[in-house]
PDB file of C-alpha atoms in Angstrom:
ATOM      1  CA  UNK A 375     -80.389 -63.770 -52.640  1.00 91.00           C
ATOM      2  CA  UNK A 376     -82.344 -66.143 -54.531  1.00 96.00           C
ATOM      3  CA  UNK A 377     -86.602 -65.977 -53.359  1.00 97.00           C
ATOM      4  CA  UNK A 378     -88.359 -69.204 -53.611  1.00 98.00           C
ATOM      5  CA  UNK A 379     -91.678 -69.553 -54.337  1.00 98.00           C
ATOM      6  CA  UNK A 380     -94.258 -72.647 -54.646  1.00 98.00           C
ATOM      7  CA  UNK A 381     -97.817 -72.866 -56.599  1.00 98.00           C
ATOM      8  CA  UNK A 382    -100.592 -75.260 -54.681  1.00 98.00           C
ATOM      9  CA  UNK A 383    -100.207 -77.965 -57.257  1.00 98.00           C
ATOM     10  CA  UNK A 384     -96.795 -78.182 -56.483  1.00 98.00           C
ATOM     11  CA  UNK A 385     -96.873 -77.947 -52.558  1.00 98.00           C
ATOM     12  CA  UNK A 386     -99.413 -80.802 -53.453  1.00 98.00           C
ATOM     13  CA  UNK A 387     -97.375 -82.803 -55.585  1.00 97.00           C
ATOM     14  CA  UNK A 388     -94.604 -82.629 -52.862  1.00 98.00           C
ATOM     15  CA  UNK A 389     -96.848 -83.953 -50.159  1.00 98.00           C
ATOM     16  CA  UNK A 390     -97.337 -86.845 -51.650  1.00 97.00           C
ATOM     17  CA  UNK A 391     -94.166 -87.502 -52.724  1.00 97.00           C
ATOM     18  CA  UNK A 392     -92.811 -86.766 -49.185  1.00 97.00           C
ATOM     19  CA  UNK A 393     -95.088 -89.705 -47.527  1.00 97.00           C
ATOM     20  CA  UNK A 394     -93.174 -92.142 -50.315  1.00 95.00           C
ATOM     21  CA  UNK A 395     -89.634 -90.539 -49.907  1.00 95.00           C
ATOM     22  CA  UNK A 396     -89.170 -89.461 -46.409  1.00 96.00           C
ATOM     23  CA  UNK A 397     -85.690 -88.045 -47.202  1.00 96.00           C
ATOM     24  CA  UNK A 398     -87.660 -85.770 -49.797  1.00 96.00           C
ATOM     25  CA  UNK A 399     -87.570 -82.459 -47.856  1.00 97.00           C
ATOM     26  CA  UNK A 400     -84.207 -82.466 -46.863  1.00 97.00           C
ATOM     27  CA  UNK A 401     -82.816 -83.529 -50.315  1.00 96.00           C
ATOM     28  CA  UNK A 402     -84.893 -80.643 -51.739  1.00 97.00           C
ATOM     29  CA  UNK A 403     -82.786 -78.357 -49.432  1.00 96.00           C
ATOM     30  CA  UNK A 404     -80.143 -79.861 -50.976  1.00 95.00           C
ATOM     31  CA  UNK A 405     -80.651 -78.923 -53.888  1.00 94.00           C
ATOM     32  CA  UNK A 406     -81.714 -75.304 -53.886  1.00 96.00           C
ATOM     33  CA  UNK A 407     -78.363 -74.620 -51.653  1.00 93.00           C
ATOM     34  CA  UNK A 408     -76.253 -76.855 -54.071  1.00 92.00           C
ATOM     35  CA  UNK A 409     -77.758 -76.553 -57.281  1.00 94.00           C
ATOM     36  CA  UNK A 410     -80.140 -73.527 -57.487  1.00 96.00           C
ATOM     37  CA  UNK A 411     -77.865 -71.034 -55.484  1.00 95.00           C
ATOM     38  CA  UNK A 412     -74.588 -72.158 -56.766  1.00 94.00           C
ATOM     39  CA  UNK A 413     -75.680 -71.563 -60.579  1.00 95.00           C
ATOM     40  CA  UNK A 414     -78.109 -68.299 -60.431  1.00 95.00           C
ATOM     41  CA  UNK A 415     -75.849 -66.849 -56.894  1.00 94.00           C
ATOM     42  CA  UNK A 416     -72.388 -67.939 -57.799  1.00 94.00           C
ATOM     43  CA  UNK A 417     -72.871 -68.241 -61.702  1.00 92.00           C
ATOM     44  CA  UNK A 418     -71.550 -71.891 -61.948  1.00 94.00           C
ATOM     45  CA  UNK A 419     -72.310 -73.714 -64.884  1.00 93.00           C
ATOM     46  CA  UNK A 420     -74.604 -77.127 -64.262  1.00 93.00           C
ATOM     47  CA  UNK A 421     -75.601 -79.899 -65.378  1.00 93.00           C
ATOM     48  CA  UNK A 422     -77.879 -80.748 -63.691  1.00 94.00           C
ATOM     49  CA  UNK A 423     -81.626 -79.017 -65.119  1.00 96.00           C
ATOM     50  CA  UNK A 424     -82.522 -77.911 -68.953  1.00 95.00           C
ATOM     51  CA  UNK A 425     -84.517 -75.122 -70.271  1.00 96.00           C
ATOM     52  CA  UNK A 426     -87.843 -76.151 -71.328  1.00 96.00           C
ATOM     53  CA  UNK A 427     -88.079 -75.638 -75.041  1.00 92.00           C
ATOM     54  CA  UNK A 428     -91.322 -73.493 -76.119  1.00 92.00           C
ATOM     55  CA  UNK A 429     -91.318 -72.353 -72.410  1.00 94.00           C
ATOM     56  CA  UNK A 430     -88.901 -69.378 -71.894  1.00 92.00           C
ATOM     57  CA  UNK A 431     -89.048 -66.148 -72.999  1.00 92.00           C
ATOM     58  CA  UNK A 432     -86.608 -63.055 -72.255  1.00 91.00           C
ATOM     59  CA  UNK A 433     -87.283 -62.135 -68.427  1.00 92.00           C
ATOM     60  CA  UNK A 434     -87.871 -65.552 -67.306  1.00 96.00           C
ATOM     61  CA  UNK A 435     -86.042 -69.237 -68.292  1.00 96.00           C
ATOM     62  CA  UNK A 436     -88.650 -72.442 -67.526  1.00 97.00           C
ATOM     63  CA  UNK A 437     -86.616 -75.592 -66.517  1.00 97.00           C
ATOM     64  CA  UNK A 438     -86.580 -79.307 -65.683  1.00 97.00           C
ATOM     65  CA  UNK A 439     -84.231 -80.398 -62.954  1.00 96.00           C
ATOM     66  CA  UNK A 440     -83.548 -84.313 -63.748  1.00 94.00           C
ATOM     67  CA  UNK A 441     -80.262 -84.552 -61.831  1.00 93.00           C
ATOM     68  CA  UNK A 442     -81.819 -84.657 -58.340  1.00 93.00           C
ATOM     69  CA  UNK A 443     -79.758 -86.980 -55.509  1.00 90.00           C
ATOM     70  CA  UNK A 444     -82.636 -88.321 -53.635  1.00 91.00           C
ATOM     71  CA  UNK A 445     -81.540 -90.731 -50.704  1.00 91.00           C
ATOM     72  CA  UNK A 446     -84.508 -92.348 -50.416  1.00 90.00           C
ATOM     73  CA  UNK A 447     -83.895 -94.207 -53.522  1.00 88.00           C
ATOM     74  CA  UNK A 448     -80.510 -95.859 -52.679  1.00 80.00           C
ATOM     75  CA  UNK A 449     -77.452 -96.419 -55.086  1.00 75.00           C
ATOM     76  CA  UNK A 450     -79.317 -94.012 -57.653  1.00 78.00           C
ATOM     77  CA  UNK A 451     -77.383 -90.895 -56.866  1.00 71.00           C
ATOM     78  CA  UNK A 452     -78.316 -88.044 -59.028  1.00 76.00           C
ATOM     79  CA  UNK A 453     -80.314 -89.847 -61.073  1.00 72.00           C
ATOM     80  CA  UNK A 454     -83.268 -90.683 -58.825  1.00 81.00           C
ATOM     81  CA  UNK A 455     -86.010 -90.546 -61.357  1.00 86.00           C
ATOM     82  CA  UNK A 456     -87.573 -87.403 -59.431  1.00 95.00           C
ATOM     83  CA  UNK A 457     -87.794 -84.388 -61.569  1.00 96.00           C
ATOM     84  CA  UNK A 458     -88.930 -80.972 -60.749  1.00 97.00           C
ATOM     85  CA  UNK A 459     -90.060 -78.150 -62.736  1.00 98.00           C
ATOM     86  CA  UNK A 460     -89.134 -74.434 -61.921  1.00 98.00           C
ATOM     87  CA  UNK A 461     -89.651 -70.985 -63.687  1.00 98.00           C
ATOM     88  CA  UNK A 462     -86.408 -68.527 -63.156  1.00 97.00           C
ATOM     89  CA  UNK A 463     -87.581 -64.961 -63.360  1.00 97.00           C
ATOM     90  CA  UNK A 464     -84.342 -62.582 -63.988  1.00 93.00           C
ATOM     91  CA  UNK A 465     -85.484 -59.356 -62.580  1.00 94.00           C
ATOM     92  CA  UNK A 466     -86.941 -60.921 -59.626  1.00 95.00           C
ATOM     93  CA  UNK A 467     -84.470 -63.517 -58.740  1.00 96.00           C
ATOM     94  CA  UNK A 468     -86.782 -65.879 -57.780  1.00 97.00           C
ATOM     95  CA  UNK A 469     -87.598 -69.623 -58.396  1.00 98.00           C
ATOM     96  CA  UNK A 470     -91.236 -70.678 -59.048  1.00 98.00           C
ATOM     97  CA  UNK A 471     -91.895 -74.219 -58.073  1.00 98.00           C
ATOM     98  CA  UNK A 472     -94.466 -75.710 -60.787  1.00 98.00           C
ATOM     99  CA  UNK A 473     -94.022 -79.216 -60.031  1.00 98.00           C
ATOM    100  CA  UNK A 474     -92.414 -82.013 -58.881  1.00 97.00           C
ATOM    101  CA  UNK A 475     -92.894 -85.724 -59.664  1.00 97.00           C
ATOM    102  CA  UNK A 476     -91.086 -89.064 -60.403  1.00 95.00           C
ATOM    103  CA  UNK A 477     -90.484 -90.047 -64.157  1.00 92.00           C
ATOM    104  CA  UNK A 478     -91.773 -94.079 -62.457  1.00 90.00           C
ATOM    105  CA  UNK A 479     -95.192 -92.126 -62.141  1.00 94.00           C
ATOM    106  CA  UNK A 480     -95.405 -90.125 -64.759  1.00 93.00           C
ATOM    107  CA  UNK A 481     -93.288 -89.458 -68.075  1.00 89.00           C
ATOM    108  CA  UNK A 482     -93.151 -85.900 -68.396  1.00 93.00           C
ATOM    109  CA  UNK A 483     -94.102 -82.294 -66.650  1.00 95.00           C
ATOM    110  CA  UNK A 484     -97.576 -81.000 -67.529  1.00 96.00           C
ATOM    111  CA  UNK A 485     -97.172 -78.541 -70.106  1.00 95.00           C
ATOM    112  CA  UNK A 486    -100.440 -77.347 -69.370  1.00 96.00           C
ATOM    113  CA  UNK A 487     -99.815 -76.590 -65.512  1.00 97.00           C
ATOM    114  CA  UNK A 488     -96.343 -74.759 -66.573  1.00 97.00           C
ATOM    115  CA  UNK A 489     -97.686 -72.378 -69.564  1.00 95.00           C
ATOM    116  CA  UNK A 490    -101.287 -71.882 -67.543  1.00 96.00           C
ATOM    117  CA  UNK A 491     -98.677 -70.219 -64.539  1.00 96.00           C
ATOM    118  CA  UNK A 492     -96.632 -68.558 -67.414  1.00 96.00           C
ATOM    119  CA  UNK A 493     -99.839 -67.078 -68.991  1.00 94.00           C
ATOM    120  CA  UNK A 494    -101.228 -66.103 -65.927  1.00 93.00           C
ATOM    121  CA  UNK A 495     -98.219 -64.668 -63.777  1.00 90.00           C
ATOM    122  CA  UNK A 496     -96.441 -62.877 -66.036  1.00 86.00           C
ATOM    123  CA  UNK A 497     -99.861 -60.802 -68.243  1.00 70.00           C
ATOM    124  CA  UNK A 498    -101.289 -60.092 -64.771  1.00 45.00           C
ATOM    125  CA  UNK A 499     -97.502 -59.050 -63.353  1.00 45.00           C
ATOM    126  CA  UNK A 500     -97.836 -60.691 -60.244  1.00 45.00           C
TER     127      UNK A 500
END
């Protein structure tokens, strides 16, 4: 069983986005039962997010989701613009939420946010 996990930054991030996209919460249901759990649980191959290059390293894989069905935006399906950044941490079996925003907003994930929770979480062994 997969353990999901969130950082403040991203529980912020998906506040925000929630008010704009009030179909946000459910959808992101969605997608850890049909995307997350059917990959890392059932081991079926996806589409759907990419490892983050300069981000992964042997006991964990950092990754972008950017095929997320959001029904808030209408007739955009999968590709809804919304992205959302996760680390995957092998031994653990747990997802990391790191952050979640929409590519209208912003062009890419912060880098900075992602490698300062790498740094930190996995030298301290949290």
């Amino acid at each position: 069983m997969i353990k999901y996990k969130t950082i403040p930054e991203f529980d912020k991030d998906f506040k925000a986005l929630s008010k704009r996209f009030k179909t946000l919460p459910d959808d992101f249901e969605t997608l850890k039962r049909f995307i997350l759990e059917t990959h890392y649980e059932q081991d079926i191959p996806t589409t759907a997010f990419l490892p983050i290059e300069g981000c992964c390293a042997q006991e964990y894989t950092s990754n972008k989701i950017k095929k997320f069905a959001c029904k808030s935006l209408k007739g955009k399906g999968s590709a809804s613009g919304l992205r959302v950044i996760f680390v995957w941490d092998k031994e653990s079996r747990a997802v990391t939420f790191i952050e979640i925003y929409f590519k209208a907003d912003q062009e890419n994930e912060n880098k900075k946010r992602l490698k300062e929770f790498l740094t930190n979480h996995y030298k301290t062994g949290d």
